[in-house]
Short mmCIF file of C-alpha atoms in Angstrom, two decimals:
data_model
loop_
_atom_site.label_atom_id
_atom_site.label_comp_id
_atom_site.label_asym_id
_atom_site.label_seq_id
_atom_site.Cartn_x
_atom_site.Cartn_y
_atom_site.Cartn_z
CA MET A 1 -18.96 71.70 -86.21
CA SER A 2 -17.79 73.96 -83.46
CA ALA A 3 -19.18 74.15 -79.96
CA ASN A 4 -20.41 77.48 -78.66
CA SER A 5 -22.06 78.97 -75.61
CA SER A 6 -25.37 77.19 -76.34
CA ALA A 7 -23.74 73.74 -76.55
CA LYS A 8 -25.53 72.44 -73.46
CA ALA A 9 -28.88 74.14 -73.98
CA VAL A 10 -31.88 71.78 -73.91
CA GLU A 11 -35.11 72.34 -75.85
CA THR A 12 -38.32 70.45 -76.52
CA VAL A 13 -38.54 69.62 -80.23
CA GLU A 14 -41.20 68.13 -82.50
CA ILE A 15 -39.47 65.68 -84.85
CA GLY A 16 -40.12 65.72 -88.59
CA GLY A 17 -38.55 63.47 -91.19
CA VAL A 18 -35.29 61.53 -91.47
CA ALA A 19 -32.02 62.72 -92.96
CA HIS A 20 -28.76 61.16 -94.10
CA GLY A 21 -26.29 60.38 -91.35
CA GLY A 22 -28.76 58.88 -88.89
CA PHE A 23 -30.36 62.24 -88.10
CA CYS A 24 -33.96 63.32 -87.79
CA VAL A 25 -34.95 66.89 -88.56
CA GLY A 26 -36.65 69.32 -86.21
CA ARG A 27 -36.76 73.04 -85.47
CA LEU A 28 -35.60 74.88 -82.40
CA ALA A 29 -37.67 77.60 -80.74
CA SER A 30 -35.64 80.14 -82.72
CA GLY A 31 -36.75 78.53 -85.98
CA LYS A 32 -33.31 77.15 -86.74
CA VAL A 33 -33.22 73.68 -88.32
CA ALA A 34 -31.83 71.02 -85.98
CA MET A 35 -30.28 67.69 -86.97
CA ILE A 36 -31.01 65.35 -84.10
CA ARG A 37 -29.48 62.00 -83.16
CA GLY A 38 -31.50 59.34 -81.36
CA ALA A 39 -34.92 60.50 -82.55
CA LEU A 40 -37.72 59.08 -84.70
CA PRO A 41 -40.23 60.83 -86.97
CA GLY A 42 -43.33 62.07 -85.17
CA GLU A 43 -41.78 62.08 -81.71
CA ARG A 44 -41.73 64.89 -79.17
CA VAL A 45 -38.38 64.92 -77.41
CA ARG A 46 -36.01 66.92 -75.25
CA VAL A 47 -32.86 67.67 -77.17
CA GLU A 48 -29.45 68.73 -75.91
CA ILE A 49 -27.84 71.09 -78.43
CA THR A 50 -24.30 69.83 -78.91
CA SER A 51 -23.08 72.26 -81.58
CA GLU A 52 -24.30 74.94 -83.95
CA ARG A 53 -23.49 76.46 -87.30
CA SER A 54 -24.96 79.58 -88.82
CA LYS A 55 -27.96 77.82 -90.37
CA VAL A 56 -28.21 74.49 -88.57
CA ALA A 57 -27.86 73.08 -85.07
CA TYR A 58 -26.94 69.56 -84.01
CA GLY A 59 -28.23 67.76 -80.97
CA ARG A 60 -29.09 64.49 -79.31
CA VAL A 61 -32.19 63.20 -77.57
CA VAL A 62 -31.92 63.22 -73.77
CA GLU A 63 -35.59 62.52 -73.02
CA VAL A 64 -38.47 61.07 -75.02
CA ILE A 65 -41.76 62.78 -74.17
CA GLU A 66 -43.94 61.18 -76.85
CA ALA A 67 -42.41 58.04 -78.40
CA SER A 68 -42.90 56.59 -81.86
CA ALA A 69 -44.32 53.09 -82.18
CA ASP A 70 -41.08 52.28 -84.05
CA ARG A 71 -38.90 52.98 -81.01
CA VAL A 72 -37.32 49.91 -79.38
CA PRO A 73 -34.92 49.51 -76.45
CA GLU A 74 -31.48 50.80 -77.43
CA ILE A 75 -29.24 47.98 -78.70
CA TRP A 76 -26.12 49.68 -77.28
CA PRO A 77 -27.04 51.68 -74.15
CA GLU A 78 -23.38 52.30 -73.33
CA GLY A 79 -22.76 54.04 -76.64
CA ALA A 80 -26.02 55.97 -76.63
CA ALA A 81 -25.37 57.32 -73.13
CA ARG A 82 -22.04 58.78 -74.28
CA ASP A 83 -23.29 59.84 -77.73
CA ILE A 84 -20.79 57.58 -79.49
CA GLY A 85 -21.23 57.18 -83.25
CA GLY A 86 -21.43 53.91 -85.14
CA VAL A 87 -24.82 52.55 -84.01
CA GLU A 88 -27.00 55.45 -85.11
CA LEU A 89 -30.22 53.43 -85.51
CA GLY A 90 -29.87 51.32 -82.39
CA HIS A 91 -33.18 52.67 -81.08
CA VAL A 92 -35.16 51.92 -84.26
CA SER A 93 -37.15 48.75 -84.98
CA TYR A 94 -35.68 46.82 -87.88
CA PRO A 95 -38.62 47.27 -90.30
CA ALA A 96 -38.46 51.00 -89.59
CA GLN A 97 -34.71 50.98 -90.28
CA LEU A 98 -35.42 49.68 -93.79
CA ARG A 99 -38.07 52.35 -94.38
CA TRP A 100 -35.69 54.99 -93.00
CA LYS A 101 -32.95 54.01 -95.44
CA ARG A 102 -35.30 53.89 -98.40
CA GLU A 103 -36.55 57.40 -97.61
CA VAL A 104 -33.00 58.74 -97.31
CA LEU A 105 -31.95 57.17 -100.62
CA ALA A 106 -35.10 58.34 -102.41
CA GLU A 107 -34.55 61.88 -101.14
CA ALA A 108 -30.93 61.78 -102.31
CA LEU A 109 -32.01 60.70 -105.80
CA ARG A 110 -34.35 63.72 -105.91
CA ARG A 111 -32.21 66.33 -104.22
CA ASN A 112 -28.66 65.34 -105.15
CA GLY A 113 -29.59 63.77 -108.47
CA SER A 114 -32.60 65.15 -110.33
CA ALA A 115 -36.29 64.64 -110.94
CA GLU A 116 -35.29 62.87 -114.15
CA LEU A 117 -33.04 60.46 -112.25
CA GLU A 118 -35.77 59.73 -109.72
CA ALA A 119 -38.21 59.06 -112.56
CA MET A 120 -35.71 56.78 -114.28
CA VAL A 121 -35.29 54.68 -111.12
CA SER A 122 -39.05 54.51 -110.59
CA ALA A 123 -39.58 53.45 -114.20
CA VAL A 124 -37.13 50.56 -113.86
CA ILE A 125 -38.37 49.37 -110.43
CA PRO A 126 -41.58 51.21 -109.48
CA ASP A 127 -41.79 49.75 -105.98
CA TRP A 128 -38.12 49.35 -105.10
CA GLU A 129 -37.23 48.69 -101.50
CA VAL A 130 -34.04 48.39 -99.49
CA GLU A 131 -33.32 44.67 -99.52
CA SER A 132 -32.71 43.06 -96.15
CA LEU A 133 -30.29 40.28 -95.22
CA GLY A 134 -31.76 40.16 -91.73
CA ASP A 135 -31.29 42.15 -88.56
CA LYS A 136 -28.46 40.03 -87.16
CA PRO A 137 -25.32 42.17 -86.62
CA GLY A 138 -22.47 40.89 -88.77
CA ARG A 139 -19.43 43.17 -88.76
CA THR A 140 -16.14 41.34 -89.31
CA ARG A 141 -14.12 44.54 -89.03
CA VAL A 142 -14.26 47.29 -86.42
CA SER A 143 -11.77 50.02 -85.50
CA PHE A 144 -10.94 51.60 -82.16
CA ILE A 145 -8.55 54.18 -80.80
CA ILE A 146 -6.54 53.50 -77.64
CA ASP A 147 -7.29 55.94 -74.81
CA ASP A 148 -4.92 57.33 -72.18
CA GLN A 149 -5.34 54.23 -70.02
CA GLY A 150 -4.70 51.76 -72.83
CA ARG A 151 -8.34 50.82 -73.35
CA PRO A 152 -10.27 50.51 -76.65
CA ALA A 153 -12.26 53.69 -77.21
CA MET A 154 -14.52 55.29 -79.80
CA SER A 155 -15.25 58.89 -80.71
CA GLU A 156 -18.21 60.93 -79.55
CA ALA A 157 -20.45 61.86 -82.47
CA GLY A 158 -19.26 65.02 -84.20
CA SER A 159 -16.30 65.35 -81.84
CA HIS A 160 -12.69 64.32 -81.30
CA GLN A 161 -13.54 63.35 -77.73
CA VAL A 162 -13.02 59.61 -77.18
CA HIS A 163 -14.64 57.35 -74.60
CA ALA A 164 -13.44 53.95 -73.47
CA ILE A 165 -16.01 51.25 -74.19
CA LYS A 166 -16.73 47.90 -72.59
CA SER A 167 -18.68 46.37 -75.46
CA PHE A 168 -19.69 46.75 -79.09
CA PRO A 169 -22.86 44.96 -80.24
CA LEU A 170 -22.52 44.79 -84.03
CA THR A 171 -19.68 42.31 -84.52
CA VAL A 172 -19.51 38.61 -85.34
CA PRO A 173 -18.51 36.20 -82.53
CA GLY A 174 -14.98 35.93 -83.93
CA ILE A 175 -14.20 39.44 -82.70
CA ASP A 176 -14.86 38.26 -79.13
CA GLU A 177 -11.90 35.89 -79.42
CA LEU A 178 -9.60 38.93 -79.40
CA ARG A 179 -10.69 39.77 -75.81
CA LEU A 180 -10.62 43.48 -76.56
CA PHE A 181 -12.45 44.55 -73.43
CA GLU A 182 -10.97 42.08 -70.95
CA ARG A 183 -7.40 43.39 -70.56
CA PRO A 184 -5.02 46.23 -71.37
CA LEU A 185 -3.93 45.84 -74.97
CA GLY A 186 -0.54 47.43 -74.42
CA PHE A 187 -0.64 49.90 -77.29
CA ALA A 188 0.25 53.57 -76.91
CA PRO A 189 -2.53 56.15 -76.39
CA GLY A 190 -3.85 57.41 -79.71
CA THR A 191 -3.00 54.19 -81.54
CA ARG A 192 -5.64 53.07 -84.01
CA VAL A 193 -6.49 49.39 -83.76
CA LYS A 194 -8.49 47.43 -86.32
CA ALA A 195 -10.06 44.16 -85.17
CA VAL A 196 -10.52 41.65 -88.00
CA ALA A 197 -12.44 38.36 -87.95
CA PRO A 198 -11.89 36.72 -91.36
CA SER A 199 -14.05 33.90 -92.66
CA ALA A 200 -11.19 31.44 -93.19
CA SER A 201 -8.41 32.28 -90.72
CA ALA A 202 -7.98 33.33 -87.10
CA PRO A 203 -9.03 36.81 -85.90
CA VAL A 204 -6.28 39.41 -85.62
CA LEU A 205 -5.55 43.00 -84.65
CA ALA A 206 -4.06 45.28 -87.31
CA VAL A 207 -2.06 48.10 -85.74
CA GLY A 208 -0.27 50.31 -88.21
CA GLY A 209 1.99 48.02 -90.22
CA GLU A 210 1.89 45.24 -87.62
CA VAL A 211 -0.61 42.43 -87.08
CA TYR A 212 -1.16 40.57 -83.80
CA ASN A 213 -3.04 37.42 -82.89
CA ALA A 214 -5.44 37.04 -79.96
CA ASP A 215 -2.47 36.60 -77.58
CA LEU A 216 -1.02 39.93 -78.81
CA ILE A 217 1.88 38.11 -80.46
CA PRO A 218 3.01 39.41 -83.89
CA THR A 219 1.72 37.22 -86.70
CA THR A 220 1.40 37.14 -90.49
CA PRO A 221 0.00 40.37 -91.96
CA ARG A 222 -2.39 38.45 -94.23
CA VAL A 223 -5.74 36.83 -93.54
CA ARG A 224 -7.87 34.48 -95.62
CA GLU A 225 -11.42 34.83 -96.84
CA VAL A 226 -13.73 32.44 -98.66
CA VAL A 227 -16.65 33.73 -100.74
CA GLU A 228 -18.82 30.97 -102.13
CA ASP A 229 -16.18 28.70 -103.72
CA ALA A 230 -13.58 31.44 -104.26
CA LYS A 231 -10.57 31.82 -101.98
CA PHE A 232 -8.82 35.09 -101.18
CA ARG A 233 -5.66 36.11 -99.35
CA ILE A 234 -5.61 39.75 -98.30
CA PHE A 235 -3.74 42.06 -95.94
CA ALA A 236 -5.50 42.43 -92.60
CA SER A 237 -5.18 46.20 -92.83
CA SER A 238 -6.74 46.38 -96.32
CA PHE A 239 -10.34 47.17 -97.09
CA TRP A 240 -12.75 44.25 -97.28
CA GLN A 241 -16.53 44.28 -97.22
CA THR A 242 -17.38 44.75 -93.54
CA ASP A 243 -20.42 42.50 -93.03
CA TYR A 244 -19.88 38.76 -93.39
CA ARG A 245 -22.84 38.55 -95.81
CA ALA A 246 -21.71 41.39 -98.04
CA PRO A 247 -19.02 39.78 -100.25
CA ALA A 248 -21.28 37.00 -101.55
CA THR A 249 -24.38 39.21 -101.72
CA LEU A 250 -22.74 42.01 -103.69
CA SER A 251 -20.80 39.68 -105.98
CA ALA A 252 -23.98 37.82 -106.90
CA ALA A 253 -25.92 41.07 -107.35
CA LEU A 254 -23.20 42.48 -109.59
CA LEU A 255 -23.13 39.41 -111.82
CA ALA A 256 -26.91 39.35 -112.06
CA GLY A 257 -26.99 43.06 -112.85
CA ILE A 258 -24.43 43.08 -115.64
CA GLY A 259 -26.00 40.07 -117.33
CA GLU A 260 -24.24 38.20 -120.12
CA VAL A 261 -20.72 39.62 -120.51
CA HIS A 262 -18.83 36.67 -121.96
CA GLY A 263 -16.04 38.01 -124.13
CA PHE A 264 -16.44 41.61 -122.95
CA GLU A 265 -13.52 43.97 -122.46
CA THR A 266 -13.86 45.17 -118.87
CA LEU A 267 -12.30 47.90 -116.76
CA GLU A 268 -12.75 47.50 -113.00
CA LEU A 269 -12.09 50.65 -110.96
CA TYR A 270 -11.39 50.75 -107.21
CA SER A 271 -10.87 47.00 -107.45
CA GLY A 272 -9.45 46.47 -103.96
CA SER A 273 -8.04 43.04 -103.22
CA GLY A 274 -9.83 41.39 -106.11
CA LEU A 275 -13.18 40.34 -104.66
CA PHE A 276 -15.26 41.26 -107.71
CA SER A 277 -12.30 40.72 -110.05
CA VAL A 278 -12.31 36.95 -109.56
CA PHE A 279 -16.03 36.67 -110.26
CA LEU A 280 -15.75 39.01 -113.24
CA GLY A 281 -12.92 36.86 -114.60
CA ARG A 282 -15.23 33.87 -114.54
CA ALA A 283 -18.05 35.76 -116.24
CA LEU A 284 -15.84 37.19 -118.98
CA GLY A 285 -14.31 33.85 -119.90
CA LYS A 286 -11.11 33.26 -121.86
CA GLU A 287 -12.30 35.49 -124.68
CA GLY A 288 -12.78 38.44 -122.33
CA ARG A 289 -10.25 40.99 -121.16
CA LEU A 290 -10.08 42.46 -117.65
CA THR A 291 -8.01 45.39 -116.38
CA THR A 292 -8.23 46.42 -112.72
CA VAL A 293 -7.23 49.73 -111.13
CA GLU A 294 -6.69 50.30 -107.40
CA GLY A 295 -4.87 52.97 -105.41
CA SER A 296 -3.62 50.82 -102.53
CA GLY A 297 -0.35 49.03 -103.18
CA PRO A 298 -0.99 46.14 -100.75
CA ALA A 299 -4.47 45.63 -102.21
CA VAL A 300 -3.05 45.48 -105.75
CA LYS A 301 -0.59 42.81 -104.61
CA SER A 302 -3.43 40.84 -103.06
CA ALA A 303 -5.56 41.16 -106.18
CA ALA A 304 -2.76 39.90 -108.42
CA TYR A 305 -2.22 36.91 -106.11
CA ASN A 306 -5.93 36.12 -105.85
CA LEU A 307 -6.49 36.37 -109.59
CA GLU A 308 -3.49 34.21 -110.40
CA HIS A 309 -4.55 31.51 -107.95
CA ALA A 310 -8.08 31.63 -109.38
CA GLY A 311 -6.70 30.95 -112.84
CA PHE A 312 -6.73 34.51 -114.17
CA GLY A 313 -3.03 35.35 -114.22
CA GLY A 314 -3.46 37.27 -117.47
CA VAL A 315 -5.50 40.03 -115.85
CA LYS A 316 -3.72 43.40 -115.85
CA THR A 317 -3.69 44.78 -112.28
CA LEU A 318 -2.73 48.46 -112.18
CA ARG A 319 -1.97 50.70 -109.24
CA GLY A 320 -3.12 54.29 -109.51
CA ASN A 321 -5.57 56.89 -108.30
CA VAL A 322 -8.77 56.69 -110.31
CA ASP A 323 -9.27 60.06 -111.98
CA ALA A 324 -9.83 61.55 -115.40
CA ARG A 325 -6.12 61.71 -116.19
CA LEU A 326 -5.58 58.02 -115.48
CA LEU A 327 -8.70 57.00 -117.38
CA ASN A 328 -7.67 59.02 -120.41
CA SER A 329 -4.34 57.17 -120.45
CA LEU A 330 -5.86 53.68 -120.52
CA GLU A 331 -6.46 51.72 -123.69
CA PHE A 332 -10.04 50.53 -123.71
CA GLY A 333 -12.33 49.32 -126.45
CA GLU A 334 -9.65 48.75 -129.07
CA ARG A 335 -10.07 44.97 -128.96
CA VAL A 336 -13.77 44.60 -128.47
CA SER A 337 -15.21 41.18 -129.17
CA ALA A 338 -18.62 41.19 -127.51
CA GLY A 339 -18.91 44.54 -125.73
CA THR A 340 -17.34 46.84 -123.17
CA LEU A 341 -18.04 47.17 -119.46
CA VAL A 342 -16.84 49.44 -116.66
CA VAL A 343 -17.35 48.36 -113.05
CA ALA A 344 -16.70 50.95 -110.32
CA ASP A 345 -16.87 50.55 -106.54
CA PRO A 346 -15.65 53.93 -105.26
CA PRO A 347 -15.22 54.98 -101.62
CA ARG A 348 -17.91 56.94 -99.79
CA THR A 349 -16.98 60.15 -101.62
CA GLY A 350 -18.05 58.57 -104.91
CA LEU A 351 -16.66 59.00 -108.40
CA GLY A 352 -17.14 62.74 -108.66
CA GLU A 353 -18.40 64.49 -111.77
CA LYS A 354 -15.05 64.64 -113.61
CA THR A 355 -14.28 60.97 -113.13
CA ALA A 356 -17.83 59.94 -114.01
CA LYS A 357 -17.61 61.96 -117.21
CA ALA A 358 -14.20 60.47 -118.04
CA ILE A 359 -15.66 56.97 -117.65
CA CYS A 360 -18.47 57.85 -120.04
CA GLU A 361 -15.99 59.28 -122.54
CA LYS A 362 -14.50 55.76 -122.83
CA GLU A 363 -17.94 54.92 -124.28
CA PRO A 364 -18.47 51.59 -122.52
CA PHE A 365 -21.60 49.75 -123.56
CA ARG A 366 -22.45 49.07 -119.91
CA ILE A 367 -21.51 50.69 -116.57
CA ALA A 368 -21.99 49.06 -113.17
CA LEU A 369 -21.73 51.37 -110.16
CA LEU A 370 -21.65 50.21 -106.56
CA SER A 371 -22.12 52.97 -103.99
CA CYS A 372 -21.93 52.97 -100.20
CA ASP A 373 -23.30 56.51 -99.77
CA PRO A 374 -26.72 57.66 -101.03
CA VAL A 375 -25.65 61.23 -101.74
CA SER A 376 -22.59 60.34 -103.80
CA ALA A 377 -24.59 57.57 -105.51
CA ALA A 378 -27.18 60.10 -106.65
CA ARG A 379 -24.57 62.57 -107.86
CA ASP A 380 -22.63 59.93 -109.76
CA LEU A 381 -25.73 58.43 -111.36
CA GLU A 382 -26.91 61.87 -112.42
CA ALA A 383 -23.53 62.62 -114.00
CA ILE A 384 -23.65 59.33 -115.92
CA ARG A 385 -27.29 59.89 -116.95
CA LYS A 386 -26.40 63.28 -118.40
CA GLU A 387 -23.84 61.58 -120.64
CA GLY A 388 -26.55 59.56 -122.37
CA TYR A 389 -26.78 56.41 -120.27
CA VAL A 390 -30.06 54.84 -119.18
CA LEU A 391 -30.70 52.77 -116.09
CA LYS A 392 -31.23 49.02 -116.49
CA THR A 393 -30.87 47.76 -112.91
CA PHE A 394 -31.18 49.42 -109.52
CA ARG A 395 -30.98 47.69 -106.15
CA ALA A 396 -30.35 48.86 -102.60
CA PHE A 397 -29.14 46.67 -99.75
CA ASP A 398 -29.09 46.93 -95.99
CA LEU A 399 -25.72 45.38 -95.18
CA PHE A 400 -25.29 47.44 -92.03
CA PRO A 401 -28.22 46.95 -89.62
CA TYR A 402 -28.50 49.50 -86.77
CA THR A 403 -26.41 52.05 -88.68
CA PHE A 404 -27.37 54.62 -91.31
CA HIS A 405 -25.16 52.97 -93.95
CA MET A 406 -26.48 51.19 -97.02
CA GLU A 407 -25.24 49.94 -100.39
CA ALA A 408 -26.67 50.58 -103.86
CA LEU A 409 -26.02 48.90 -107.20
CA ALA A 410 -26.92 50.50 -110.51
CA VAL A 411 -26.27 49.20 -114.01
CA LEU A 412 -26.61 51.59 -116.93
CA GLU A 413 -26.28 51.18 -120.69
CA LYS A 414 -25.49 53.58 -123.50
CA ASN A 415 -28.72 54.93 -124.96
#
């Protein structure tokens, strides 16, 4: 998005429906579609136009003329006043947040998938909803950038402009122990800082390749997590499910979704530090076979360690970018005892059509797909559906209250 001469124009807009990214949709006086932050369906608002493209404008609410009954006091006034991203639904009542996310996901299934995909989901679960774990904020990881005065800052929505902040409302209490907003942190301007509050070790700051404790003293680069009765050691800088409820929730949902897989040959893609791998190892049993693939070297090291210490030292942990070429090079299905399974937990961009097709060409009996973006979820599911797979399980989770993010799990089987 690029700013232009109308960047600070203000218009009165009637708000329509919701859209992915935390936006609501309206139209400017010119007829141009506007994607608006801080609005709710049915409202009449004053909107500051922050940027424009040829066919769409972007803006933020600066005044509410007629409010929705779903509007609540902003959970993060500081961020809203400066148009900082990260708490896009901070003005929305929690029940309305769940409805918002369901509508966005349903629209993605229709628009980015197909009518056939939407019908398939509706046939499996006619009245599916976005499942809630409660409205309590629970982020154990949050990233900042250091501003010119050494303070934690975050970016303005749709911009490279950063603003120092004095609070952030979505984290667990452990993040407070790092005293992020109470003192200069001493890092150079532009430095990216990741605050981490693990479940089984002290909170730390990950800064590039270094890790610091709450006293800003260098410390071990690894942190510890416990999920149910499973123990994990991971690098503080590595990816881990952000909300404290997510690891157990998604692991349990995955196991329930794939059903009985004892003795299966399984390929786990985008396997990270081994969260799902350990639980898959248990489900597969000694007769099963598990191969994991992950692009991050540190995460692969963590996964190997976690699997070995969980009693699954025989699991093959591979490092590589998940794509059609890599998938075509892997042996899979040659030693089938009970069945074959592929589990994939890709980043927000999703599998992509080529990778999805390459997975299907391995002809697994069952595919489990976890998605953190509704658009990529719909595209990936449609690609898999076209290869002859039918949906068996579909669930959506709100693991990120007050944001537009959600998680979806789908399990498909060869027709």
